[in-house]
């Protein structure tokens, strides 16, 4: 999926919502637990219920691999089931030396090797350029690089200062030489909304994947006001607040209601700030 | 496995060698390709051939997950097959916000969930304390934190200076408050041998996992001279130089010869520098 195609989907749906599939076998409704593949059955119903109100789905890989081989099978089925017009994100936070990152890229981008065919993968920047570039060798696929995260530990290193600039700003600056806004996005934590202005002076055009709206308590209005650019430039993720909105037979209906509410709010901000 | 138990194995074997199982289906000898599980068959023979000369085995997770669910099955069998006195390392470079890192910890440390029961896992520090601590909640398990790596990209961020100290030094200093040398090790790249002295002033007692001896061209003598402490404090990894030493019917015999040669060299350095 290209930058323009993603923007077109945003305009069409009036939404920049990403639904995070952090599907925990311990948290799904009990009536699904006897299904042949409870994780996939849950995801299928969540995708069906929310697809009209979002432009992206983001399986959190940890939740699948924690279940061993059968978790990877549920993941394969889920990725295949995500509608082709939705931007798919493997939230995997991978990154290693060149030949190993090449294998991680095959994991998420080469269906003949792994059975998975995502549009994009999240990558950690700590090991530098040659740990990121192998992912970019897959034509048309995207890297979503960790920049500033929303967890307390983001203060340990990401915000340390180097000559007046912080580590995450260095990550934004240096990584721009690796790929343009047509192949790279950044993870930027929603609880840092006041910093979006600074970030947008460094990367005016890139899409930002913003976690933390919903269960982690980010403010969607603030994120949209400071983070949006003329191509929207935002994918705002909500996971638990949508997928665990209900826990009974009507869990998908409740998830739909949550996704619709976020889409309605996003429609207002697109009108107001996307210009 | 405890710090003391690991040191005892090192003394017993006169070796601090870690054999890296970077097992690539495209590189294993052709006569194994028709086995029921070629990856496991290769690993089994490598483990049998080298176990007497090493104290640790380190499957590189990328190589297994790139093959999808069947790769994870090969990994399960491999981890089960590693002898119990060998320190097992999941080289996975994981790291995410707390609840997600908790799931990654289950992947590598909770056999009832994933089928895997490693002694340790490599973790990336970028997201800070709460991305690392969930791994430490598994009693007796180890975190091996990325500090300074041996790839060209290590110059992009790890060596950036903060008030006279570099990012990787900050990682060493800050992470010491998360766990002691009995639960944490560090990845330190072997091509930076002259920096071992500086590193040893910050973390005199921790074990260091040193990749890059062998195929990546590190110097074992230098690493041992500058990196060793009174409990050895080193695990030196070799992957490709051992496991791909041969490519015919005698590949395991050739791997054994390489491992033995490294063990013999290590025996000399243990005598000379471990005090």
Short mmCIF file of N, CA and C in Angstrom, two decimals, chain A residues 22 24 26 60-63 65-70 72-73 76 91-97 99-100 103-104 106-108 113-114 124-131 146-149 151-154 156-158 160-162 167-168 170-171 174 178 216 240, chain B residues 22 24 26 60-63 65-70 72-73 76 91-97 99-100 103-104 106-108 113-114 124-131 146-149 151-154 156-158 160-162 167-168 170-171 174 178 216 240:
data_model
loop_
_atom_site.label_atom_id
_atom_site.label_comp_id
_atom_site.label_asym_id
_atom_site.label_seq_id
_atom_site.Cartn_x
_atom_site.Cartn_y
_atom_site.Cartn_z
N UNK A 22 -4.41 -7.07 20.14
CA UNK A 22 -3.64 -7.59 21.29
C UNK A 22 -4.46 -8.71 21.92
N UNK A 24 -5.56 -11.69 23.77
CA UNK A 24 -5.04 -12.50 24.88
C UNK A 24 -6.03 -13.63 25.16
N UNK A 26 -6.45 -15.32 27.56
CA UNK A 26 -7.02 -15.27 28.91
C UNK A 26 -8.13 -14.24 29.05
N UNK A 60 -0.42 -7.49 17.65
CA UNK A 60 0.74 -7.36 18.54
C UNK A 60 1.36 -8.75 18.63
N UNK A 61 2.53 -8.90 18.02
CA UNK A 61 3.08 -10.23 17.78
C UNK A 61 3.33 -11.02 19.07
N UNK A 62 3.67 -10.33 20.15
CA UNK A 62 3.94 -11.01 21.42
C UNK A 62 2.78 -11.92 21.84
N UNK A 63 1.55 -11.45 21.60
CA UNK A 63 0.39 -12.21 22.05
C UNK A 63 0.25 -13.53 21.30
N UNK A 65 3.04 -15.16 19.57
CA UNK A 65 4.18 -16.05 19.75
C UNK A 65 4.22 -16.65 21.16
N UNK A 66 3.59 -15.99 22.13
CA UNK A 66 3.53 -16.57 23.49
C UNK A 66 2.80 -17.91 23.50
N UNK A 67 2.04 -18.18 22.44
CA UNK A 67 1.29 -19.45 22.38
C UNK A 67 2.00 -20.51 21.56
N UNK A 68 3.22 -20.21 21.12
CA UNK A 68 3.98 -21.21 20.36
C UNK A 68 3.45 -21.37 18.93
N UNK A 69 3.74 -22.50 18.29
CA UNK A 69 3.37 -22.68 16.88
C UNK A 69 1.89 -22.42 16.59
N UNK A 70 1.01 -22.81 17.51
CA UNK A 70 -0.42 -22.61 17.21
C UNK A 70 -0.77 -21.11 17.24
N UNK A 72 1.25 -18.81 16.05
CA UNK A 72 1.65 -18.34 14.72
C UNK A 72 0.63 -18.75 13.66
N UNK A 73 0.00 -19.88 13.87
CA UNK A 73 -1.06 -20.27 12.91
C UNK A 73 -2.26 -19.32 13.02
N UNK A 76 -1.26 -16.20 11.18
CA UNK A 76 -1.35 -16.35 9.71
C UNK A 76 -2.78 -16.17 9.24
N UNK A 91 3.20 -5.56 14.78
CA UNK A 91 3.83 -4.81 15.88
C UNK A 91 4.79 -5.75 16.61
N UNK A 92 6.04 -5.73 16.16
CA UNK A 92 7.00 -6.76 16.54
C UNK A 92 8.25 -6.19 17.20
N UNK A 93 8.52 -4.90 17.01
CA UNK A 93 9.68 -4.22 17.62
C UNK A 93 10.97 -5.01 17.40
N UNK A 94 11.19 -5.52 16.19
CA UNK A 94 12.38 -6.29 15.90
C UNK A 94 13.57 -5.38 15.59
N UNK A 95 14.75 -5.96 15.42
CA UNK A 95 15.95 -5.22 15.08
C UNK A 95 17.18 -5.99 15.52
N UNK A 96 18.07 -6.29 14.56
CA UNK A 96 19.28 -7.06 14.86
C UNK A 96 20.30 -6.73 13.77
N UNK A 97 21.49 -7.34 13.82
CA UNK A 97 22.47 -7.07 12.76
C UNK A 97 21.90 -7.48 11.40
N UNK A 99 22.22 -9.47 8.62
CA UNK A 99 21.69 -10.73 8.08
C UNK A 99 20.53 -11.26 8.93
N UNK A 100 20.54 -10.97 10.23
CA UNK A 100 19.44 -11.41 11.09
C UNK A 100 18.18 -10.56 10.85
N UNK A 103 16.34 -11.86 8.02
CA UNK A 103 15.46 -12.99 8.34
C UNK A 103 14.16 -12.51 8.98
N UNK A 104 14.26 -11.51 9.87
CA UNK A 104 13.04 -10.96 10.46
C UNK A 104 12.15 -10.34 9.38
N UNK A 106 11.95 -11.37 6.30
CA UNK A 106 11.28 -12.50 5.64
C UNK A 106 10.11 -13.00 6.48
N UNK A 107 10.27 -12.98 7.80
CA UNK A 107 9.18 -13.43 8.69
C UNK A 107 7.88 -12.68 8.39
N UNK A 108 7.99 -11.36 8.27
CA UNK A 108 6.77 -10.56 8.18
C UNK A 108 6.36 -10.20 6.76
N UNK A 113 7.99 -17.89 2.78
CA UNK A 113 8.86 -18.37 3.85
C UNK A 113 8.07 -18.64 5.13
N UNK A 114 7.29 -17.65 5.55
CA UNK A 114 6.67 -17.71 6.88
C UNK A 114 5.16 -17.86 6.85
N UNK A 124 12.89 -1.52 16.19
CA UNK A 124 13.59 -0.75 17.22
C UNK A 124 14.87 -0.18 16.63
N UNK A 125 15.23 1.08 16.94
CA UNK A 125 16.35 1.72 16.27
C UNK A 125 17.72 1.51 16.91
N UNK A 126 17.78 0.87 18.08
CA UNK A 126 19.01 0.88 18.88
C UNK A 126 20.25 0.43 18.12
N UNK A 127 20.12 -0.55 17.22
CA UNK A 127 21.29 -1.09 16.53
C UNK A 127 21.63 -0.35 15.23
N UNK A 128 20.88 0.69 14.90
CA UNK A 128 21.26 1.58 13.81
C UNK A 128 20.90 1.10 12.41
N UNK A 129 21.48 1.82 11.42
CA UNK A 129 21.05 1.72 10.02
C UNK A 129 21.01 0.31 9.47
N UNK A 130 22.08 -0.46 9.67
CA UNK A 130 22.10 -1.78 9.03
C UNK A 130 21.15 -2.77 9.68
N UNK A 131 20.57 -2.40 10.83
CA UNK A 131 19.54 -3.26 11.42
C UNK A 131 18.16 -2.94 10.86
N UNK A 146 10.53 2.89 15.98
CA UNK A 146 10.27 3.43 17.32
C UNK A 146 11.00 4.75 17.47
N UNK A 147 10.31 5.79 17.87
CA UNK A 147 10.98 7.06 18.16
C UNK A 147 10.73 7.38 19.64
N UNK A 148 9.50 7.84 19.93
CA UNK A 148 9.17 8.22 21.30
C UNK A 148 7.98 7.40 21.75
N UNK A 149 8.16 6.61 22.79
CA UNK A 149 7.06 5.75 23.24
C UNK A 149 6.37 6.36 24.45
N UNK A 151 5.46 4.85 27.34
CA UNK A 151 5.59 4.17 28.65
C UNK A 151 6.55 4.93 29.57
N UNK A 152 6.48 4.67 30.89
CA UNK A 152 7.38 5.38 31.82
C UNK A 152 8.85 5.23 31.45
N UNK A 153 9.25 4.05 30.95
CA UNK A 153 10.64 3.79 30.59
C UNK A 153 11.16 4.65 29.44
N UNK A 154 10.27 5.39 28.77
CA UNK A 154 10.74 6.28 27.70
C UNK A 154 11.65 7.37 28.25
N UNK A 156 14.03 6.79 30.41
CA UNK A 156 15.36 6.24 30.70
C UNK A 156 16.39 6.61 29.65
N UNK A 157 16.04 6.46 28.36
CA UNK A 157 17.02 6.72 27.31
C UNK A 157 16.49 7.65 26.20
N UNK A 158 15.24 7.47 25.79
CA UNK A 158 14.73 8.20 24.62
C UNK A 158 14.81 9.71 24.79
N UNK A 160 17.01 11.31 26.87
CA UNK A 160 18.33 11.80 27.30
C UNK A 160 18.81 12.84 26.29
N UNK A 161 19.49 13.86 26.79
CA UNK A 161 19.91 14.96 25.92
C UNK A 161 21.32 14.81 25.37
N UNK A 162 21.44 15.09 24.08
CA UNK A 162 22.75 15.18 23.41
C UNK A 162 22.87 16.58 22.85
N UNK A 167 17.65 11.78 22.41
CA UNK A 167 17.91 10.58 21.61
C UNK A 167 16.82 10.36 20.56
N UNK A 168 15.54 10.54 20.96
CA UNK A 168 14.49 10.25 19.98
C UNK A 168 14.53 11.24 18.82
N UNK A 170 17.34 12.50 17.65
CA UNK A 170 18.45 11.98 16.83
C UNK A 170 17.97 10.83 15.96
N UNK A 171 17.13 9.99 16.53
CA UNK A 171 16.58 8.86 15.76
C UNK A 171 15.78 9.39 14.58
N UNK A 174 18.44 11.09 12.01
CA UNK A 174 19.35 10.16 11.33
C UNK A 174 18.60 9.22 10.39
N UNK A 178 17.60 7.09 5.63
CA UNK A 178 17.45 5.67 5.28
C UNK A 178 16.27 5.44 4.32
N UNK A 216 -4.58 3.52 27.38
CA UNK A 216 -3.42 4.19 27.96
C UNK A 216 -3.67 5.68 28.21
N UNK A 240 -7.05 -2.32 23.58
CA UNK A 240 -7.93 -2.89 24.61
C UNK A 240 -9.28 -2.19 24.71
N UNK B 22 22.45 -20.28 14.40
CA UNK B 22 21.85 -19.44 13.34
C UNK B 22 21.57 -20.34 12.14
N UNK B 24 20.22 -21.81 9.05
CA UNK B 24 19.54 -21.31 7.86
C UNK B 24 19.25 -22.50 6.93
N UNK B 26 18.67 -22.65 4.01
CA UNK B 26 19.33 -22.53 2.70
C UNK B 26 20.81 -22.90 2.76
N UNK B 60 19.33 -18.30 17.31
CA UNK B 60 18.99 -16.96 16.84
C UNK B 60 17.55 -17.04 16.32
N UNK B 61 16.65 -16.42 17.07
CA UNK B 61 15.21 -16.67 16.87
C UNK B 61 14.73 -16.30 15.46
N UNK B 62 15.34 -15.29 14.85
CA UNK B 62 14.93 -14.87 13.51
C UNK B 62 14.94 -16.04 12.52
N UNK B 63 15.95 -16.89 12.63
CA UNK B 63 16.10 -17.99 11.68
C UNK B 63 14.95 -18.99 11.80
N UNK B 65 11.70 -18.18 13.28
CA UNK B 65 10.39 -17.60 13.02
C UNK B 65 10.21 -17.27 11.55
N UNK B 66 11.30 -17.09 10.79
CA UNK B 66 11.17 -16.84 9.35
C UNK B 66 10.52 -18.02 8.63
N UNK B 67 10.49 -19.18 9.28
CA UNK B 67 9.89 -20.37 8.67
C UNK B 67 8.45 -20.61 9.14
N UNK B 68 7.91 -19.67 9.90
CA UNK B 68 6.52 -19.82 10.35
C UNK B 68 6.38 -20.90 11.42
N UNK B 69 5.17 -21.43 11.61
CA UNK B 69 4.92 -22.38 12.72
C UNK B 69 5.89 -23.56 12.75
N UNK B 70 6.27 -24.07 11.58
CA UNK B 70 7.18 -25.23 11.61
C UNK B 70 8.57 -24.83 12.09
N UNK B 72 9.02 -22.67 14.53
CA UNK B 72 8.86 -22.68 15.99
C UNK B 72 8.87 -24.10 16.54
N UNK B 73 8.37 -25.04 15.77
CA UNK B 73 8.44 -26.45 16.21
C UNK B 73 9.89 -26.93 16.25
N UNK B 76 11.41 -25.46 19.36
CA UNK B 76 11.01 -26.19 20.57
C UNK B 76 11.85 -27.44 20.76
N UNK B 91 18.20 -15.68 21.44
CA UNK B 91 18.69 -14.41 20.92
C UNK B 91 17.57 -13.78 20.11
N UNK B 92 16.80 -12.95 20.78
CA UNK B 92 15.51 -12.48 20.25
C UNK B 92 15.42 -10.97 20.16
N UNK B 93 16.25 -10.25 20.92
CA UNK B 93 16.29 -8.78 20.90
C UNK B 93 14.88 -8.19 21.07
N UNK B 94 14.08 -8.75 21.98
CA UNK B 94 12.74 -8.25 22.19
C UNK B 94 12.74 -7.01 23.09
N UNK B 95 11.57 -6.40 23.25
CA UNK B 95 11.42 -5.24 24.13
C UNK B 95 10.21 -4.42 23.71
N UNK B 96 9.27 -4.23 24.63
CA UNK B 96 8.04 -3.49 24.33
C UNK B 96 7.49 -2.98 25.65
N UNK B 97 6.34 -2.28 25.63
CA UNK B 97 5.79 -1.80 26.89
C UNK B 97 5.47 -2.99 27.80
N UNK B 99 3.08 -4.73 29.54
CA UNK B 99 2.25 -5.94 29.40
C UNK B 99 2.66 -6.76 28.19
N UNK B 100 3.18 -6.10 27.15
CA UNK B 100 3.64 -6.83 25.97
C UNK B 100 4.95 -7.55 26.25
N UNK B 103 4.32 -10.74 27.83
CA UNK B 103 3.99 -11.83 26.89
C UNK B 103 5.24 -12.38 26.23
N UNK B 104 6.18 -11.50 25.86
CA UNK B 104 7.45 -11.99 25.28
C UNK B 104 8.19 -12.85 26.31
N UNK B 106 6.80 -14.72 28.55
CA UNK B 106 6.12 -16.02 28.53
C UNK B 106 6.57 -16.85 27.33
N UNK B 107 6.79 -16.17 26.20
CA UNK B 107 7.23 -16.89 25.01
C UNK B 107 8.49 -17.70 25.29
N UNK B 108 9.45 -17.08 25.94
CA UNK B 108 10.75 -17.73 26.07
C UNK B 108 10.95 -18.46 27.40
N UNK B 113 3.02 -22.21 28.20
CA UNK B 113 2.38 -21.30 27.24
C UNK B 113 2.89 -21.55 25.83
N UNK B 114 4.21 -21.54 25.67
CA UNK B 114 4.81 -21.53 24.33
C UNK B 114 5.53 -22.82 23.96
N UNK B 124 16.34 -5.59 23.97
CA UNK B 124 16.78 -4.26 23.51
C UNK B 124 16.38 -3.22 24.56
N UNK B 125 17.25 -2.25 24.86
CA UNK B 125 16.98 -1.33 25.98
C UNK B 125 16.18 -0.08 25.63
N UNK B 126 15.92 0.17 24.33
CA UNK B 126 15.41 1.48 23.89
C UNK B 126 14.19 1.95 24.69
N UNK B 127 13.29 1.05 25.03
CA UNK B 127 12.04 1.46 25.69
C UNK B 127 12.16 1.55 27.21
N UNK B 128 13.35 1.26 27.77
CA UNK B 128 13.58 1.54 29.18
C UNK B 128 13.10 0.48 30.15
N UNK B 129 13.12 0.86 31.44
CA UNK B 129 12.98 -0.09 32.54
C UNK B 129 11.74 -0.97 32.46
N UNK B 130 10.57 -0.38 32.20
CA UNK B 130 9.37 -1.21 32.26
C UNK B 130 9.25 -2.16 31.07
N UNK B 131 10.13 -2.01 30.07
CA UNK B 131 10.15 -2.97 28.97
C UNK B 131 11.06 -4.16 29.29
N UNK B 146 21.13 -5.59 25.40
CA UNK B 146 21.99 -5.00 24.38
C UNK B 146 22.66 -3.76 24.94
N UNK B 147 23.98 -3.69 24.85
CA UNK B 147 24.68 -2.46 25.25
C UNK B 147 25.40 -1.94 24.01
N UNK B 148 26.52 -2.59 23.66
CA UNK B 148 27.31 -2.13 22.52
C UNK B 148 27.42 -3.28 21.52
N UNK B 149 26.93 -3.07 20.33
CA UNK B 149 26.94 -4.15 19.34
C UNK B 149 28.09 -3.94 18.35
N UNK B 151 28.06 -4.17 14.95
CA UNK B 151 27.71 -3.85 13.56
C UNK B 151 27.99 -2.37 13.26
N UNK B 152 28.12 -2.01 11.98
CA UNK B 152 28.39 -0.60 11.63
C UNK B 152 27.35 0.37 12.22
N UNK B 153 26.10 -0.05 12.29
CA UNK B 153 25.02 0.81 12.81
C UNK B 153 25.17 1.14 14.28
N UNK B 154 26.10 0.49 14.98
CA UNK B 154 26.31 0.83 16.40
C UNK B 154 26.79 2.27 16.55
N UNK B 156 25.48 4.79 14.93
CA UNK B 156 24.37 5.73 14.74
C UNK B 156 23.84 6.29 16.06
N UNK B 157 23.64 5.41 17.05
CA UNK B 157 23.06 5.89 18.31
C UNK B 157 23.85 5.44 19.55
N UNK B 158 24.31 4.20 19.58
CA UNK B 158 24.91 3.65 20.80
C UNK B 158 26.11 4.47 21.27
N UNK B 160 26.61 7.77 20.57
CA UNK B 160 26.37 9.22 20.68
C UNK B 160 26.71 9.67 22.10
N UNK B 161 27.26 10.86 22.21
CA UNK B 161 27.70 11.33 23.53
C UNK B 161 26.67 12.17 24.27
N UNK B 162 26.54 11.89 25.55
CA UNK B 162 25.74 12.69 26.50
C UNK B 162 26.68 13.18 27.57
N UNK B 167 25.66 6.69 24.85
CA UNK B 167 24.37 6.04 25.13
C UNK B 167 24.58 4.65 25.73
N UNK B 168 25.50 3.87 25.16
CA UNK B 168 25.65 2.51 25.69
C UNK B 168 26.16 2.52 27.13
N UNK B 170 25.35 4.86 29.29
CA UNK B 170 24.13 5.19 30.06
C UNK B 170 23.28 3.94 30.27
N UNK B 171 23.21 3.11 29.23
CA UNK B 171 22.45 1.86 29.33
C UNK B 171 23.06 0.98 30.43
N UNK B 174 22.35 2.84 34.00
CA UNK B 174 20.95 2.88 34.43
C UNK B 174 20.41 1.48 34.71
N UNK B 178 18.21 -2.19 37.85
CA UNK B 178 17.08 -3.10 37.57
C UNK B 178 17.35 -4.52 38.06
N UNK B 216 32.60 -12.83 12.18
CA UNK B 216 32.61 -11.36 12.20
C UNK B 216 34.00 -10.77 12.51
N UNK B 240 28.49 -18.91 12.66
CA UNK B 240 28.75 -19.44 11.32
C UNK B 240 30.09 -20.16 11.21
#
